[in-house]
Amino acid sequence: MRTLIQAFKTKELRKKIFFVFGIIIIYRIGSFIPTPGVDYPAVQQCLTSAGNEDFIGLVNLFSGGALLQLSIFALGIMPYITASIVVQLLRVVIPRFEALHKEGQSGEAKLTEYTRYLTIGLAILQSTTILVTARSGALFNNACQEKVIPDGSVWNFIVMILVMTGGTGLIMWMAELITEKGIGNGMSVLIFTSICSGFLPQLWNIGWGTNGKDGDWKKFGIVVAVLLVILIFVNYVELSQRRIPVQYTRRMIGRKMYGGSSTYLPLKVNMSGVIPPIFASSILAIPTLVSQFGKSDQSWVKWINTNLANTTSVWYICLYSLMIVFFCFFYTSITFNPDETADNMKEYGGFIPGIRAGRATSRYLSYVMNRLNTVGAVYLLFVALIPTVLIMLLQISGKLPFGGTTILIIAGVGLDTLRQAKAQTEQFQYTGFLLEGDYKEG
């Protein structure tokens, strides 16, 4: 609260905060504007008769409910997230991308350009898929007989695809504006906004009920208490670090002596962040999405609906847990390279006390990262499976207002935004102090 109060007292930061609020308002308004060619009353009727817990439900969560309303911002920020992750993963496969990453700011600018092109391509592909599934009724689990897209002509579909793709491009531009002129990471802030837009109504429905009669305030209190405890626990773990001491030797460059300082290499306990639960949920939701195109009496469709569409089934829990552990180790191995870190330390005269520079340092860093990944994977499993345990213990019908992915995003984005706000607040206060001192001295 002290950070927020100080930020609002500073004129420059206050402008940035209001700028972010303005972008968020535009983003939320666009989530309710229907795409041309969509029968909006029919869409609203289908929303009341069908619910999605699969991949469509996951995308709908990140779009703030705009997907199932077939709005101009139906795709949300998901194409941009997917493109960013794909470009990051391609650094392992394509040497050109890794070379651009090592070039610094100019290389990162080129990778950002590739990310934008890939975002538009994914938006075209995803908008086409969504419109086809909406036309067939699979978007609403075939539970609605209304025609949400009355005109099935090719020209109408082209216009709708262009509008949805343009909406994705606008969201991508707004996210970059927040990063450049506001506070926090724009992509994370928009995801945070989308999740929170449906968070409180769903939480309130547990106590109040859909019609004010079938709620349970005792379960509501338990869910709120568990949510607060988990948020505190997530904040504690996300701020935890393994600090490896690093010593730099003194070097003579010209007539000056450099180095000789002691510092540390901070390694987060959960270096993979929220990526493992997102990947695991997305992959496990794909079979459920595919089964919607099959007949309900087929054996493979029945098996998928029984074991993979149900988040409390043994098959789903086991596969979900294994995938989270796998992606935790896999994604960390991509984002953190022990060999590269050891070479950089050796180049600048740095070494870990008691460890030889070079290959020995790389092996030591790999050993530490494997231990941290083990703890991080257990932590992610604990947070991700708590909603499933609550559903089973409290026998809550329907979806909880929060999941493991939701909690990690809310806590992570909140911490990162507050950290940036605090840093900028101290920067402006320090600048003002210097100017005042210079003025008095003059």
CSV table of C-alpha atoms in Angstrom, one decimal:
chain,number,residue,atom,x,y,z
A,1,MET,CA,0.0,0.0,0.0
A,2,ARG,CA,2.9,2.3,0.7
A,3,THR,CA,4.2,1.8,-2.8
A,4,LEU,CA,0.8,2.5,-4.4
A,5,ILE,CA,0.4,5.7,-2.3
A,6,GLN,CA,3.8,6.9,-3.2
A,7,ALA,CA,3.2,6.1,-6.9
A,8,PHE,CA,0.0,8.2,-6.9
A,9,LYS,CA,1.8,11.1,-5.2
A,10,THR,CA,4.4,11.2,-8.0
A,11,LYS,CA,3.0,13.1,-11.1
A,12,GLU,CA,4.9,11.0,-13.7
A,13,LEU,CA,3.8,7.7,-12.2
A,14,ARG,CA,0.3,8.9,-11.8
A,15,LYS,CA,0.1,9.6,-15.5
A,16,LYS,CA,1.4,6.1,-16.2
A,17,ILE,CA,-1.1,4.4,-13.9
A,18,PHE,CA,-4.0,6.3,-15.5
A,19,PHE,CA,-2.7,5.4,-18.9
A,20,VAL,CA,-2.7,1.7,-18.0
A,21,PHE,CA,-6.3,2.1,-16.7
A,22,GLY,CA,-7.3,3.7,-20.0
A,23,ILE,CA,-5.9,0.8,-22.0
A,24,ILE,CA,-7.6,-1.7,-19.7
A,25,ILE,CA,-11.0,0.0,-20.1
A,26,ILE,CA,-10.6,-0.1,-23.9
A,27,TYR,CA,-9.6,-3.8,-23.7
A,28,ARG,CA,-12.7,-4.7,-21.6
A,29,ILE,CA,-15.1,-2.7,-23.9
A,30,GLY,CA,-13.8,-4.5,-26.9
A,31,SER,CA,-14.5,-7.8,-25.2
A,32,PHE,CA,-18.2,-7.1,-25.4
A,33,ILE,CA,-18.4,-5.8,-29.0
A,34,PRO,CA,-19.7,-8.7,-31.1
A,35,THR,CA,-18.0,-9.6,-34.4
A,36,PRO,CA,-20.0,-8.5,-37.5
A,37,GLY,CA,-22.0,-11.5,-38.7
A,38,VAL,CA,-22.6,-13.0,-35.2
A,39,ASP,CA,-26.2,-13.3,-33.8
A,40,TYR,CA,-25.6,-11.8,-30.4
A,41,PRO,CA,-28.9,-12.9,-28.8
A,42,ALA,CA,-28.2,-16.5,-29.9
A,43,VAL,CA,-24.7,-16.4,-28.4
A,44,GLN,CA,-26.1,-15.2,-25.1
A,45,GLN,CA,-28.6,-18.0,-25.1
A,46,CYS,CA,-25.9,-20.6,-25.8
A,47,LEU,CA,-23.8,-19.2,-23.0
A,48,THR,CA,-26.5,-20.0,-20.5
A,49,SER,CA,-26.9,-23.6,-21.7
A,50,ALA,CA,-23.3,-24.7,-22.1
A,51,GLY,CA,-20.1,-24.5,-20.1
A,52,ASN,CA,-16.5,-25.3,-21.3
A,53,GLU,CA,-13.8,-26.8,-19.1
A,54,ASP,CA,-11.5,-27.9,-21.9
A,55,PHE,CA,-9.0,-26.0,-24.1
A,56,ILE,CA,-11.8,-23.6,-25.2
A,57,GLY,CA,-12.5,-22.8,-21.5
A,58,LEU,CA,-8.8,-22.1,-21.0
A,59,VAL,CA,-8.6,-19.7,-23.9
A,60,ASN,CA,-11.9,-18.1,-22.8
A,61,LEU,CA,-10.3,-17.6,-19.4
A,62,PHE,CA,-7.3,-15.7,-20.9
A,63,SER,CA,-9.7,-13.6,-23.1
A,64,GLY,CA,-11.8,-12.5,-20.2
A,65,GLY,CA,-14.9,-14.3,-21.5
A,66,ALA,CA,-14.6,-12.7,-24.9
A,67,LEU,CA,-14.1,-15.9,-26.8
A,68,LEU,CA,-17.5,-17.5,-26.1
A,69,GLN,CA,-19.2,-14.2,-26.8
A,70,LEU,CA,-17.4,-14.2,-30.3
A,71,SER,CA,-16.4,-10.5,-29.8
A,72,ILE,CA,-13.8,-8.6,-31.8
A,73,PHE,CA,-11.3,-9.4,-29.0
A,74,ALA,CA,-12.3,-13.1,-28.9
A,75,LEU,CA,-8.8,-14.4,-29.3
A,76,GLY,CA,-7.5,-12.2,-26.5
A,77,ILE,CA,-3.8,-12.2,-25.8
A,78,MET,CA,-3.3,-16.0,-26.4
A,79,PRO,CA,-1.9,-15.8,-29.9
A,80,TYR,CA,0.8,-13.3,-28.7
A,81,ILE,CA,1.6,-15.5,-25.7
A,82,THR,CA,1.8,-18.6,-27.9
A,83,ALA,CA,4.0,-16.8,-30.5
A,84,SER,CA,6.4,-15.5,-27.8
A,85,ILE,CA,6.8,-19.0,-26.3
A,86,VAL,CA,7.3,-20.6,-29.7
A,87,VAL,CA,10.0,-18.1,-30.7
A,88,GLN,CA,11.7,-18.7,-27.4
A,89,LEU,CA,11.6,-22.4,-27.9
A,90,LEU,CA,12.9,-22.1,-31.4
A,91,ARG,CA,16.1,-20.7,-30.1
A,92,VAL,CA,17.1,-24.3,-29.3
A,93,VAL,CA,16.3,-25.5,-32.8
A,94,ILE,CA,17.2,-22.6,-35.1
A,95,PRO,CA,20.8,-21.3,-34.6
A,96,ARG,CA,19.8,-18.0,-36.2
A,97,PHE,CA,17.4,-17.2,-33.4
A,98,GLU,CA,20.0,-18.0,-30.8
A,99,ALA,CA,22.5,-15.7,-32.5
A,100,LEU,CA,20.0,-12.9,-32.6
A,101,HIS,CA,19.4,-13.4,-28.9
A,102,LYS,CA,23.1,-13.0,-28.2
A,103,GLU,CA,23.3,-9.8,-30.3
A,104,GLY,CA,21.6,-7.8,-27.6
A,105,GLN,CA,19.0,-5.1,-28.2
A,106,SER,CA,19.1,-5.2,-32.0
A,107,GLY,CA,18.7,-8.9,-32.0
A,108,GLU,CA,15.8,-8.8,-29.5
A,109,ALA,CA,14.1,-6.2,-31.8
A,110,LYS,CA,14.3,-8.7,-34.7
A,111,LEU,CA,13.0,-11.5,-32.6
A,112,THR,CA,10.1,-9.2,-31.5
A,113,GLU,CA,9.3,-8.6,-35.2
A,114,TYR,CA,9.2,-12.3,-35.9
A,115,THR,CA,6.9,-12.7,-32.9
A,116,ARG,CA,4.5,-10.2,-34.3
A,117,TYR,CA,4.3,-11.9,-37.7
A,118,LEU,CA,3.8,-15.3,-36.0
A,119,THR,CA,1.1,-13.7,-33.8
A,120,ILE,CA,-0.9,-12.6,-36.9
A,121,GLY,CA,-0.5,-16.0,-38.5
A,122,LEU,CA,-1.7,-17.8,-35.4
A,123,ALA,CA,-4.6,-15.3,-35.1
A,124,ILE,CA,-5.8,-16.2,-38.6
A,125,LEU,CA,-5.5,-19.9,-37.8
A,126,GLN,CA,-7.3,-19.7,-34.4
A,127,SER,CA,-10.1,-17.4,-35.6
A,128,THR,CA,-10.8,-19.8,-38.5
A,129,THR,CA,-11.0,-22.7,-36.1
A,130,ILE,CA,-13.2,-20.9,-33.6
A,131,LEU,CA,-15.6,-19.7,-36.3
A,132,VAL,CA,-15.9,-23.3,-37.8
A,133,THR,CA,-16.5,-24.8,-34.3
A,134,ALA,CA,-19.1,-22.1,-33.5
A,135,ARG,CA,-20.8,-22.7,-36.8
A,136,SER,CA,-21.0,-26.5,-36.1
A,137,GLY,CA,-22.0,-26.0,-32.5
A,138,ALA,CA,-18.9,-27.6,-31.0
A,139,LEU,CA,-17.8,-24.4,-29.4
A,140,PHE,CA,-20.7,-24.7,-26.9
A,141,ASN,CA,-20.3,-28.5,-26.4
A,142,ASN,CA,-23.1,-29.1,-28.9
A,143,ALA,CA,-25.5,-28.1,-26.1
A,144,CYS,CA,-27.0,-25.3,-28.1
A,145,GLN,CA,-29.2,-25.6,-31.2
A,146,GLU,CA,-29.1,-21.8,-32.0
A,147,LYS,CA,-27.4,-20.6,-35.1
A,148,VAL,CA,-24.8,-18.1,-33.8
A,149,ILE,CA,-23.6,-17.4,-37.3
A,150,PRO,CA,-26.6,-17.2,-39.6
A,151,ASP,CA,-24.7,-16.3,-42.8
A,152,GLY,CA,-22.4,-19.2,-43.7
A,153,SER,CA,-21.0,-17.6,-46.9
A,154,VAL,CA,-17.3,-17.5,-47.6
A,155,TRP,CA,-17.2,-13.7,-47.8
A,156,ASN,CA,-18.8,-13.4,-44.3
A,157,PHE,CA,-16.3,-15.8,-42.8
A,158,ILE,CA,-13.4,-13.8,-44.4
A,159,VAL,CA,-14.7,-10.6,-42.9
A,160,MET,CA,-15.1,-12.1,-39.5
A,161,ILE,CA,-11.6,-13.6,-39.6
A,162,LEU,CA,-10.1,-10.2,-40.6
A,163,VAL,CA,-12.0,-8.5,-37.8
A,164,MET,CA,-10.8,-11.0,-35.2
A,165,THR,CA,-7.2,-10.9,-36.5
A,166,GLY,CA,-7.3,-7.1,-36.4
A,167,GLY,CA,-8.5,-7.3,-32.8
A,168,THR,CA,-5.6,-9.5,-31.9
A,169,GLY,CA,-3.2,-7.0,-33.6
A,170,LEU,CA,-4.8,-4.1,-31.6
A,171,ILE,CA,-4.4,-6.1,-28.3
A,172,MET,CA,-0.8,-6.8,-29.2
A,173,TRP,CA,-0.2,-3.1,-29.8
A,174,MET,CA,-1.9,-2.1,-26.6
A,175,ALA,CA,0.2,-4.6,-24.6
A,176,GLU,CA,3.4,-3.1,-26.0
A,177,LEU,CA,2.1,0.4,-25.2
A,178,ILE,CA,1.6,-0.6,-21.6
A,179,THR,CA,5.2,-2.0,-21.5
A,180,GLU,CA,6.6,1.1,-23.1
A,181,LYS,CA,4.6,3.9,-21.5
A,182,GLY,CA,3.0,2.4,-18.5
A,183,ILE,CA,3.9,0.3,-15.5
A,184,GLY,CA,4.5,-3.5,-15.7
A,185,ASN,CA,4.6,-6.0,-18.6
A,186,GLY,CA,1.7,-5.2,-20.9
A,187,MET,CA,1.0,-8.8,-21.8
A,188,SER,CA,0.9,-9.9,-18.2
A,189,VAL,CA,-1.3,-6.9,-17.2
A,190,LEU,CA,-3.9,-7.8,-19.9
A,191,ILE,CA,-3.9,-11.4,-18.8
A,192,PHE,CA,-4.3,-10.3,-15.2
A,193,THR,CA,-7.3,-8.1,-16.2
A,194,SER,CA,-8.9,-10.9,-18.2
A,195,ILE,CA,-8.7,-13.4,-15.3
A,196,CYS,CA,-9.9,-11.0,-12.7
A,197,SER,CA,-12.9,-9.9,-14.8
A,198,GLY,CA,-14.6,-13.2,-14.2
A,199,PHE,CA,-13.0,-14.0,-10.8
A,200,LEU,CA,-15.2,-12.1,-8.4
A,201,PRO,CA,-18.6,-13.1,-10.0
A,202,GLN,CA,-17.7,-16.8,-10.0
A,203,LEU,CA,-16.4,-16.6,-6.4
A,204,TRP,CA,-19.6,-14.8,-5.3
A,205,ASN,CA,-21.8,-17.5,-7.0
A,206,ILE,CA,-20.4,-20.1,-4.5
A,207,GLY,CA,-22.0,-18.3,-1.6
A,208,TRP,CA,-25.0,-16.6,-3.3
A,209,GLY,CA,-25.7,-19.1,-5.9
A,210,THR,CA,-26.9,-18.6,-9.5
A,211,ASN,CA,-30.4,-17.6,-8.4
A,212,GLY,CA,-29.8,-16.6,-4.8
A,213,LYS,CA,-31.0,-19.9,-3.4
A,214,ASP,CA,-28.6,-22.7,-4.1
A,215,GLY,CA,-25.4,-21.1,-2.6
A,216,ASP,CA,-23.4,-22.2,0.5
A,217,TRP,CA,-21.8,-19.5,2.5
A,218,LYS,CA,-19.8,-22.0,4.5
A,219,LYS,CA,-18.1,-23.3,1.4
A,220,PHE,CA,-17.6,-19.7,0.3
A,221,GLY,CA,-15.7,-18.9,3.5
A,222,ILE,CA,-13.6,-22.1,3.1
A,223,VAL,CA,-12.7,-21.2,-0.5
A,224,VAL,CA,-11.8,-17.6,0.4
A,225,ALA,CA,-9.6,-18.7,3.3
A,226,VAL,CA,-7.8,-21.3,1.2
A,227,LEU,CA,-7.3,-18.8,-1.6
A,228,LEU,CA,-5.7,-16.2,0.8
A,229,VAL,CA,-3.4,-18.9,2.3
A,230,ILE,CA,-2.3,-20.1,-1.2
A,231,LEU,CA,-1.7,-16.5,-2.4
A,232,ILE,CA,0.6,-15.8,0.7
A,233,PHE,CA,2.4,-19.1,0.1
A,234,VAL,CA,2.8,-18.4,-3.7
A,235,ASN,CA,4.1,-14.9,-2.9
A,236,TYR,CA,6.7,-16.4,-0.5
A,237,VAL,CA,7.9,-19.0,-2.9
A,238,GLU,CA,8.0,-16.6,-5.9
A,239,LEU,CA,10.2,-14.2,-4.0
A,240,SER,CA,12.5,-17.0,-2.8
A,241,GLN,CA,16.0,-17.3,-4.3
A,242,ARG,CA,19.1,-19.5,-4.2
A,243,ARG,CA,22.0,-17.1,-4.0
A,244,ILE,CA,25.2,-18.5,-5.4
A,245,PRO,CA,28.2,-16.4,-4.3
A,246,VAL,CA,30.4,-15.1,-7.1
A,247,GLN,CA,33.9,-13.5,-6.7
A,248,TYR,CA,35.4,-11.3,-9.4
A,249,THR,CA,39.2,-11.1,-9.6
A,250,ARG,CA,41.0,-7.8,-10.1
A,251,ARG,CA,42.1,-6.9,-13.6
A,252,MET,CA,44.3,-4.1,-14.9
A,253,ILE,CA,42.9,-2.4,-17.9
A,254,GLY,CA,45.1,0.5,-19.1
A,255,ARG,CA,46.0,2.4,-15.9
A,256,LYS,CA,42.9,1.5,-13.9
A,257,MET,CA,42.2,-1.5,-11.7
A,258,TYR,CA,38.8,-3.2,-12.2
A,259,GLY,CA,37.0,-6.0,-10.4
A,260,GLY,CA,37.7,-7.5,-7.1
A,261,SER,CA,34.1,-7.3,-6.0
A,262,SER,CA,31.9,-10.0,-4.4
A,263,THR,CA,28.3,-10.6,-5.6
A,264,TYR,CA,25.9,-13.4,-6.0
A,265,LEU,CA,24.0,-15.2,-8.8
A,266,PRO,CA,20.2,-15.3,-7.9
A,267,LEU,CA,18.4,-18.4,-9.0
A,268,LYS,CA,14.6,-18.5,-8.5
A,269,VAL,CA,13.0,-21.6,-6.9
A,270,ASN,CA,10.3,-21.6,-9.6
A,271,MET,CA,12.3,-20.4,-12.7
A,272,SER,CA,9.7,-21.9,-15.1
A,273,GLY,CA,6.9,-19.7,-13.8
A,274,VAL,CA,3.4,-20.4,-14.9
A,275,ILE,CA,4.4,-22.1,-18.2
A,276,PRO,CA,4.2,-25.8,-17.0
A,277,PRO,CA,0.6,-25.6,-15.9
A,278,ILE,CA,-0.5,-23.8,-19.0
A,279,PHE,CA,1.2,-26.3,-21.3
A,280,ALA,CA,-0.1,-29.3,-19.4
A,281,SER,CA,-3.7,-27.9,-19.4
A,282,SER,CA,-3.5,-27.1,-23.1
A,283,ILE,CA,-2.2,-30.5,-24.1
A,284,LEU,CA,-4.7,-32.4,-22.0
A,285,ALA,CA,-7.6,-30.3,-23.3
A,286,ILE,CA,-6.8,-31.0,-26.9
A,287,PRO,CA,-8.3,-34.6,-26.8
A,288,THR,CA,-11.5,-33.2,-25.3
A,289,LEU,CA,-11.7,-30.7,-28.0
A,290,VAL,CA,-11.2,-33.4,-30.7
A,291,SER,CA,-13.8,-35.7,-29.1
A,292,GLN,CA,-16.5,-33.0,-29.6
A,293,PHE,CA,-16.4,-33.8,-33.3
A,294,GLY,CA,-17.0,-37.5,-32.8
A,295,LYS,CA,-20.3,-39.3,-31.9
A,296,SER,CA,-21.2,-39.5,-28.2
A,297,ASP,CA,-21.8,-43.3,-28.4
A,298,GLN,CA,-18.3,-44.1,-29.7
A,299,SER,CA,-16.0,-45.9,-27.3
A,300,TRP,CA,-13.0,-43.5,-27.6
A,301,VAL,CA,-15.3,-40.5,-27.1
A,302,LYS,CA,-16.7,-42.0,-24.0
A,303,TRP,CA,-13.2,-42.8,-22.6
A,304,ILE,CA,-12.0,-39.2,-23.2
A,305,ASN,CA,-15.1,-37.7,-21.7
A,306,THR,CA,-14.8,-39.9,-18.6
A,307,ASN,CA,-11.1,-39.7,-18.0
A,308,LEU,CA,-9.7,-36.5,-19.6
A,309,ALA,CA,-12.7,-34.2,-19.6
A,310,ASN,CA,-13.1,-34.8,-15.9
A,311,THR,CA,-10.4,-32.9,-13.9
A,312,THR,CA,-11.0,-35.1,-10.8
A,313,SER,CA,-10.4,-38.4,-12.6
A,314,VAL,CA,-7.3,-40.5,-11.8
A,315,TRP,CA,-6.0,-40.4,-15.4
A,316,TYR,CA,-6.3,-36.6,-15.6
A,317,ILE,CA,-4.5,-36.0,-12.3
A,318,CYS,CA,-1.7,-38.4,-13.1
A,319,LEU,CA,-1.1,-37.1,-16.6
A,320,TYR,CA,-1.4,-33.5,-15.5
A,321,SER,CA,1.2,-34.1,-12.7
A,322,LEU,CA,3.6,-35.8,-15.0
A,323,MET,CA,3.4,-33.1,-17.7
A,324,ILE,CA,3.9,-30.3,-15.1
A,325,VAL,CA,7.1,-32.0,-13.9
A,326,PHE,CA,8.3,-32.5,-17.4
A,327,PHE,CA,7.7,-29.0,-18.6
A,328,CYS,CA,9.2,-27.6,-15.4
A,329,PHE,CA,12.6,-29.2,-16.2
A,330,PHE,CA,12.2,-28.7,-20.0
A,331,TYR,CA,11.4,-25.0,-20.0
A,332,THR,CA,14.0,-24.2,-17.3
A,333,SER,CA,16.7,-26.0,-19.5
A,334,ILE,CA,15.8,-23.6,-22.3
A,335,THR,CA,15.6,-20.4,-20.4
A,336,PHE,CA,18.7,-21.0,-18.3
A,337,ASN,CA,21.9,-22.3,-19.9
A,338,PRO,CA,24.6,-23.3,-17.3
A,339,ASP,CA,27.3,-23.5,-20.0
A,340,GLU,CA,26.6,-20.0,-21.2
A,341,THR,CA,26.5,-18.6,-17.7
A,342,ALA,CA,29.7,-20.3,-16.8
A,343,ASP,CA,31.4,-18.9,-19.9
A,344,ASN,CA,30.2,-15.4,-19.2
A,345,MET,CA,31.5,-15.6,-15.6
A,346,LYS,CA,34.9,-16.8,-16.8
A,347,GLU,CA,35.1,-14.1,-19.5
A,348,TYR,CA,34.7,-11.3,-16.9
A,349,GLY,CA,37.0,-13.0,-14.4
A,350,GLY,CA,34.3,-14.3,-12.1
A,351,PHE,CA,34.3,-17.6,-10.2
A,352,ILE,CA,32.3,-19.4,-7.5
A,353,PRO,CA,34.5,-19.9,-4.4
A,354,GLY,CA,35.6,-23.5,-4.2
A,355,ILE,CA,34.6,-24.3,-7.8
A,356,ARG,CA,36.9,-24.1,-10.8
A,357,ALA,CA,35.9,-21.7,-13.6
A,358,GLY,CA,34.6,-23.3,-16.8
A,359,ARG,CA,33.2,-26.8,-17.1
A,360,ALA,CA,33.3,-27.4,-13.3
A,361,THR,CA,31.2,-24.3,-12.8
A,362,SER,CA,28.7,-25.4,-15.4
A,363,ARG,CA,28.3,-28.8,-13.7
A,364,TYR,CA,27.8,-27.2,-10.4
A,365,LEU,CA,25.1,-24.8,-11.8
A,366,SER,CA,23.4,-27.8,-13.4
A,367,TYR,CA,23.4,-29.6,-10.1
A,368,VAL,CA,21.9,-26.7,-8.3
A,369,MET,CA,19.3,-26.1,-11.0
A,370,ASN,CA,18.2,-29.8,-10.8
A,371,ARG,CA,17.6,-29.5,-7.1
A,372,LEU,CA,15.7,-26.2,-7.5
A,373,ASN,CA,13.6,-27.7,-10.3
A,374,THR,CA,12.7,-30.6,-8.1
A,375,VAL,CA,11.4,-28.2,-5.4
A,376,GLY,CA,9.8,-26.0,-8.0
A,377,ALA,CA,7.9,-29.0,-9.6
A,378,VAL,CA,6.6,-30.1,-6.2
A,379,TYR,CA,5.5,-26.5,-5.5
A,380,LEU,CA,3.7,-26.2,-8.9
A,381,LEU,CA,2.0,-29.6,-8.3
A,382,PHE,CA,0.8,-28.5,-4.9
A,383,VAL,CA,-0.7,-25.2,-6.2
A,384,ALA,CA,-2.1,-26.7,-9.4
A,385,LEU,CA,-3.9,-29.6,-7.7
A,386,ILE,CA,-5.5,-27.7,-4.8
A,387,PRO,CA,-8.6,-26.7,-6.8
A,388,THR,CA,-9.1,-30.4,-7.7
A,389,VAL,CA,-8.8,-31.4,-4.1
A,390,LEU,CA,-11.3,-28.6,-3.0
A,391,ILE,CA,-13.8,-29.8,-5.6
A,392,MET,CA,-13.6,-33.3,-4.4
A,393,LEU,CA,-13.7,-32.5,-0.6
A,394,LEU,CA,-16.4,-29.8,-0.8
A,395,GLN,CA,-18.3,-31.4,-3.6
A,396,ILE,CA,-18.6,-28.1,-5.4
A,397,SER,CA,-20.5,-28.5,-8.6
A,398,GLY,CA,-19.1,-26.5,-11.5
A,399,LYS,CA,-15.7,-24.8,-11.8
A,400,LEU,CA,-13.9,-23.0,-9.0
A,401,PRO,CA,-13.3,-19.3,-9.6
A,402,PHE,CA,-9.5,-20.0,-9.3
A,403,GLY,CA,-7.1,-22.7,-10.4
A,404,GLY,CA,-3.4,-23.3,-10.1
A,405,THR,CA,-2.7,-21.3,-13.3
A,406,THR,CA,-5.0,-18.4,-12.1
A,407,ILE,CA,-3.3,-18.2,-8.7
A,408,LEU,CA,0.2,-18.2,-10.2
A,409,ILE,CA,-0.7,-15.5,-12.7
A,410,ILE,CA,-2.4,-13.2,-10.2
A,411,ALA,CA,0.4,-13.5,-7.7
A,412,GLY,CA,3.2,-13.3,-10.3
A,413,VAL,CA,1.8,-10.3,-12.2
A,414,GLY,CA,0.9,-8.5,-9.0
A,415,LEU,CA,4.4,-8.9,-7.5
A,416,ASP,CA,6.2,-7.9,-10.8
A,417,THR,CA,4.0,-4.8,-11.3
A,418,LEU,CA,4.5,-3.7,-7.6
A,419,ARG,CA,8.2,-4.3,-7.9
A,420,GLN,CA,8.4,-2.1,-11.0
A,421,ALA,CA,6.2,0.6,-9.4
A,422,LYS,CA,8.5,0.6,-6.4
A,423,ALA,CA,11.6,0.9,-8.5
A,424,GLN,CA,10.2,3.7,-10.5
A,425,THR,CA,9.0,5.5,-7.4
A,426,GLU,CA,12.5,5.4,-5.8
A,427,GLN,CA,14.0,6.5,-9.1
A,428,PHE,CA,11.8,9.6,-9.3
A,429,GLN,CA,12.3,10.4,-5.6
A,430,TYR,CA,16.1,10.1,-6.0
A,431,THR,CA,16.1,12.3,-9.1
A,432,GLY,CA,14.1,15.0,-7.3
A,433,PHE,CA,16.6,14.8,-4.4
A,434,LEU,CA,19.5,15.3,-6.7
A,435,LEU,CA,17.9,18.2,-8.4
A,436,GLU,CA,17.1,19.9,-5.1
A,437,GLY,CA,20.6,19.3,-3.9
A,438,ASP,CA,22.2,20.8,-7.0
A,439,TYR,CA,19.8,23.8,-6.8
A,440,LYS,CA,20.8,24.5,-3.2
A,441,GLU,CA,24.5,24.0,-3.9
A,442,GLY,CA,24.3,26.5,-6.8
